[in-house]
Amino acid sequence: MTQSIAIIGASGYTGAELIRLIATHPSFRITALAANSKAGQPLASVFPHLRHLDLPELVTWEQIDFDQIDLCFCALPHKTSQEVISKLPKTVKIVDLSADFRLRDPEAYKQWYGNDHAAKEMQTEAVYGLTEFYRDDIKGARLVAGTGCNAATGQYILRPLIAGGVIDLDEIILDLQCGVSGAGRSLKENLLHAELSEGTNAYAVGSTHRHLGEFDQEFSALAGREVKIQFTPHLGPFNRGILATAYVRGDAEAINAALRTAYADEPFVEVLPMGETPSTHHVRGSNFVHIGVVADRLPGRVIVVAALDNLCKGSSGQAMQNANLMLGVDETAGLMLAPCFP
Amino acid sequence: MTQSIAIIGASGYTGAELIRLIATHPSFRITALAANSKAGQPLASVFPHLRHLDLPELVTWEQIDFDQIDLCFCALPHKTSQEVISKLPKTVKIVDLSADFRLRDPEAYKQWYGNDHAAKEMQTEAVYGLTEFYRDDIKGARLVAGTGCNAATGQYILRPLIAGGVIDLDEIILDLQCGVSGAGRSLKENLLHAELSEGTNAYAVGSTHRHLGEFDQEFSALAGREVKIQFTPHLGPFNRGILATAYVRGDAEAINAALRTAYADEPFVEVLPMGETPSTHHVRGSNFVHIGVVADRLPGRVIVVAALDNLCKGSSGQAMQNANLMLGVDETAGLMLAPCFP
Amino acid sequence: MTQSIAIIGASGYTGAELIRLIATHPSFRITALAANSKAGQPLASVFPHLRHLDLPELVTWEQIDFDQIDLCFCALPHKTSQEVISKLPKTVKIVDLSADFRLRDPEAYKQWYGNDHAAKEMQTEAVYGLTEFYRDDIKGARLVAGTGCNAATGQYILRPLIAGGVIDLDEIILDLQCGVSGAGRSLKENLLHAELSEGTNAYAVGSTHRHLGEFDQEFSALAGREVKIQFTPHLGPFNRGILATAYVRGDAEAINAALRTAYADEPFVEVLPMGETPSTHHVRGSNFVHIGVVADRLPGRVIVVAALDNLCKGSSGQAMQNANLMLGVDETAGLMLAPCFP
Amino acid sequence: MTQSIAIIGASGYTGAELIRLIATHPSFRITALAANSKAGQPLASVFPHLRHLDLPELVTWEQIDFDQIDLCFCALPHKTSQEVISKLPKTVKIVDLSADFRLRDPEAYKQWYGNDHAAKEMQTEAVYGLTEFYRDDIKGARLVAGTGCNAATGQYILRPLIAGGVIDLDEIILDLQCGVSGAGRSLKENLLHAELSEGTNAYAVGSTHRHLGEFDQEFSALAGREVKIQFTPHLGPFNRGILATAYVRGDAEAINAALRTAYADEPFVEVLPMGETPSTHHVRGSNFVHIGVVADRLPGRVIVVAALDNLCKGSSGQAMQNANLMLGVDETAGLMLAPCFP
């Protein structure tokens, strides 16, 4: 049996990553590709690396016949996404990769994103797409909200620790490096090779990054009390990958055990031997997460490091994993690609 | 039906690439992994990016029970490879990724590699592994010699032009840029990030690169006369990819037609629309070759550019494609991974 | 004695490079910095790496009092440059870094750049700024036209060979790799880190690059007959540097001798020992050119490779060297910075 | 007046950086270059980027006539350095760039470096080379111990805050990214371009990095009590640069004021406007430090970020600055090179 897939926003990096993954999926078939600004073009003119695939020409999303679509990935910029999704037939299953349905509270949304949400009722309908922790809800969902890529990485570290009660909730610092594809295919000066290669910098310093909205929502819900972490992202001179270094307080063995237990049966999350930490090099191009725990020389302080590929496990791979669940196929279908190293 | 696969030389980049590809192959199963210097270690300690795979521990090649092996990939350094392969059971099918069996003539081998060949009789037994041009021979071969990665790239451009009689055989210049993984995982000063990133240089200038032995052998056989090209490789600050820019003399339309005809039914070779040229970015991590033809402003001069991934189509992907043929499975099995961009 | 310097177009990379060089110049002082789109801002907001310098605020070029200026560098985009320069007082000395005054023939200009030149009379007034070959003219010039960065690199190889009559004028191929800063600080998709890093591609294939206008003009004038070369640039994943690989016909010793003779007394051009070739890594951030000659295995064929830093020797360093000559100070003043390696 | 300079360990990156800086120093002249493993070679064969300089041939350090030397830079690996320095004439002024004389306490040295110190009496003689804080001692010193590059970066942030009593001494976390040249020109697998580019990882996790010895010594001395910080370095895919992100507790305005006061008259330390943070891109190749302060969203928490070039300000530039002081020349001589961007 074959599932018919549409992608809206096919001309961005997460759109391309979805197509890359679907290319080896055993049962998904791409029926429609939309990119309004490039409608009428073959995909190969936008993404030459996909030229070997037999794909439909780019159309506008309004041209898609959704009666023929089993599931639609929406890979649009935030704000545009909510406007488009609110106009799609209410029967079509949707995995949204934007930020638009991650926050359930309209006030929180407005606080972090600045505008009134255009589809408030759908904010509560949407299931938060962190697969390992919302699996059952995702299976029955019509609309799944893909998580932020930084937000996913931090949660892979912190959710089991918060849920397990093994860390001090008031002393959580998340320091993170993100590759440049996380910023999308946008024409900004700081994303030019000449500006970005051979160096690094912090951004959104002072815990002002929008993904904190997700951390606040998820960690507070999990803890049953307000949890606010410190979070500093850095922009690194690499295309794919997030490395998150978390500074927490607790017992290293207990922390390690909490992670091992949480991920014991997970196909995509690897907890490294105690004392080892991961590298983004070793998850590049894949849907895997590597996590490692180290006790600090200071008693009661622990460092936990996680690595994943922001475009794959942090975005399009997660979306595929969720789509698999929503359509009742094997959760790992199309996602067992080994990392591309070197 | 499942084929049982061994890899000798599993701790190098081409070994790792074979494992990456076999990870999604529908019927190949890795039964033995040998790396004599690392025997006893789990593969994850050598290549952490493959830690999610359920793989046998590294052994010495002498420990492999070849009765259980349908096909053995040999990814050893040249010279070592001939010594090991000459000692393997004569019944086991072998795809060698080293330079050792590419040249059929012992004198040519000695000229380019400096030593007397340790298994001269196998030099003539071995089939040259450029799949698209030796497909029938490969199907029946016991020993296939993987081509040089630069040599493969140049031949994808030049073989159809020489065979088609559409270029001047005395006026062929091949200028090429190769990514650093082509040099393997060897500890050399010029391969350090600090020495290599953010710049480029030519090497083996003056047509002294060993892959010229392959060009001489193959092009002369094809033309029925001696053909000697000029060839200058450059080392670029990227890990994967070869871009070959060939300067030839002939009619651009005829050249384009010769390439289109040669590759019309090939699953992995894409000839771009006339006037377009490829980028290594768009084949990274894949088994695809992109080729494009442009007429120069000078009448009768033509530039043909080809791009492939040296580790995949230039080495391990080619080896897999040949193994598929040798074992009677679909030639493209495990090889349809889309390029990893960005 | 101090010379008062203005820079128009200070918010681009060549403008920044001029300021970097002037920072250690013994007698140049920056009196005015213009960047019309950023007028009113401190330079540090545009180029934070120059924040330690005590510099005037950015103004529009119309605000500059040229009576106080000894020399003005004009680092504007081409076409804009001719419009601005034609309106500047005819008394001010100018070094233009754009393409606007490189071609003396209005027809050639229109052929390569597409528009009618807005200051045709100044095209012939301008002296071509390849310092080593136009030194005497530059000393007395009012307007010097900086060369193309690729054009400079090719000419360092080819001028002495053409002038010396040691190569076949009809068989010249120039294959070149250029770093991304050569494209300036412009917001183009192919200049994004995510698109450019970890790979390479050719561009302007078929000898269609605008710098061929300079090659045609200069080489034909030098040879006293029409000389047309083939030229293929490639865009490499590095910020600074041009590596040019020239394929020529002649005697390697004679070619080497011609280069040694031409550059024997030049402070910035190093001819490597015969058989060695340069790397862009080793000229990065400096005003030096490294050139090396190798005989090909094919008799009568020779490869000459040159490396320079496109932003420095290929543009702003050259402009400084010319300004030094025009203002009667030591030609090497401010330019003896050693390359920045690694 | 000219000072005669020797460099021992001239074949490593810090040696090359010293030579690069001395190349534009107004009064330093290199009289001897030692690199025992390369003795007899011209420096250009080891560092082709310095080939334009007129330098003495490499010798062994035993061949140097120290009577003729005003100051000797010692850029050897640690442990080797103490052995060599202990044998040099006690009259020669020395700036050591290794780790060997940074720790005054033999026990602390042994704890962090594993071996008994071979020149214990010189440990106490040596002045710690963080120029801005030991300036007067350095002026009169015979032996100055260059600081660790990471240690320098952290101290530029933390010393004024500890000395000023504006932060909680028990709550200091230093998260840091270091470029690969910090590891030197050593042949290690993880320093290969293929292993390092396009990704990042933490190392020495758990506050086990040797530079903690310096932090412990310096911060405790400054505070008059034991101060132990948490410190996690990361290895980034860039050649030059350290970005340190410090998480501290205190009042942001007070912290900012402490830094401004401390560095008000410093030629090389720039405190950015409150709320801005630096980038390593903007200090590359220079002796400058950029520091910026941001208040976190959590009251009482502050992030301070510093950037410097590990090879220059973190090592060889610092050494030069100290040498200037020791020899009585202008402290900034040869060090005002503007950063090389892009």
Short mmCIF file of C-alpha atoms in Angstrom, two decimals, chain A residues 297, chain D residues 102-104 108 112-113 128 130 134 147-159 162 169 172-176 207-223 225-233 242 244 246:
data_model
loop_
_atom_site.label_atom_id
_atom_site.label_comp_id
_atom_site.label_asym_id
_atom_site.label_seq_id
_atom_site.Cartn_x
_atom_site.Cartn_y
_atom_site.Cartn_z
CA ARG A 297 34.93 17.61 39.10
CA ARG D 102 52.31 28.58 34.27
CA LEU D 103 51.74 26.78 37.54
CA ARG D 104 53.85 27.94 40.44
CA ALA D 108 49.59 21.41 41.08
CA TRP D 112 47.57 18.44 35.91
CA TYR D 113 50.53 17.34 33.78
CA TYR D 128 52.56 34.52 34.70
CA LEU D 130 48.72 37.55 31.26
CA TYR D 134 51.01 41.17 35.45
CA THR D 147 49.26 31.44 29.54
CA GLY D 148 47.04 28.76 28.10
CA CYS D 149 44.93 30.14 25.28
CA ASN D 150 41.69 28.98 26.86
CA ALA D 151 42.96 30.12 30.23
CA ALA D 152 43.63 33.58 28.86
CA THR D 153 40.16 33.89 27.38
CA GLY D 154 38.43 32.86 30.56
CA GLN D 155 40.54 35.20 32.65
CA TYR D 156 39.77 38.19 30.48
CA ILE D 157 36.16 37.65 31.43
CA LEU D 158 36.49 36.56 35.02
CA ARG D 159 39.43 38.35 36.64
CA ILE D 162 36.35 38.21 40.81
CA LEU D 169 32.46 32.74 43.28
CA ILE D 172 30.92 30.11 37.57
CA ILE D 173 30.55 28.08 34.40
CA LEU D 174 32.79 28.64 31.43
CA ASP D 175 31.71 27.09 28.18
CA LEU D 176 34.17 27.54 25.37
CA SER D 207 36.28 20.04 34.09
CA THR D 208 39.33 17.92 33.38
CA HIS D 209 41.12 20.25 30.98
CA ARG D 210 44.61 21.21 32.08
CA HIS D 211 43.95 24.91 31.81
CA LEU D 212 41.84 24.51 34.94
CA GLY D 213 45.11 24.42 36.81
CA GLU D 214 45.64 28.00 35.75
CA PHE D 215 42.11 29.04 36.57
CA ASP D 216 42.36 27.49 40.02
CA GLN D 217 45.70 29.14 40.74
CA GLU D 218 44.80 32.55 39.46
CA PHE D 219 41.24 32.86 40.62
CA SER D 220 41.98 31.55 44.08
CA ALA D 221 44.89 33.94 44.48
CA LEU D 222 42.72 36.79 43.31
CA ALA D 223 39.81 35.93 45.58
CA ARG D 225 39.96 31.77 48.87
CA GLU D 226 39.58 28.66 46.78
CA VAL D 227 37.65 29.25 43.60
CA LYS D 228 36.80 26.33 41.35
CA ILE D 229 34.93 26.84 38.14
CA GLN D 230 33.28 24.45 35.74
CA PHE D 231 34.85 24.51 32.33
CA THR D 232 33.88 22.69 29.14
CA PRO D 233 35.85 23.28 25.94
CA ILE D 242 38.29 31.05 20.93
CA ALA D 244 34.17 31.76 25.70
CA ALA D 246 30.62 32.50 30.82
#
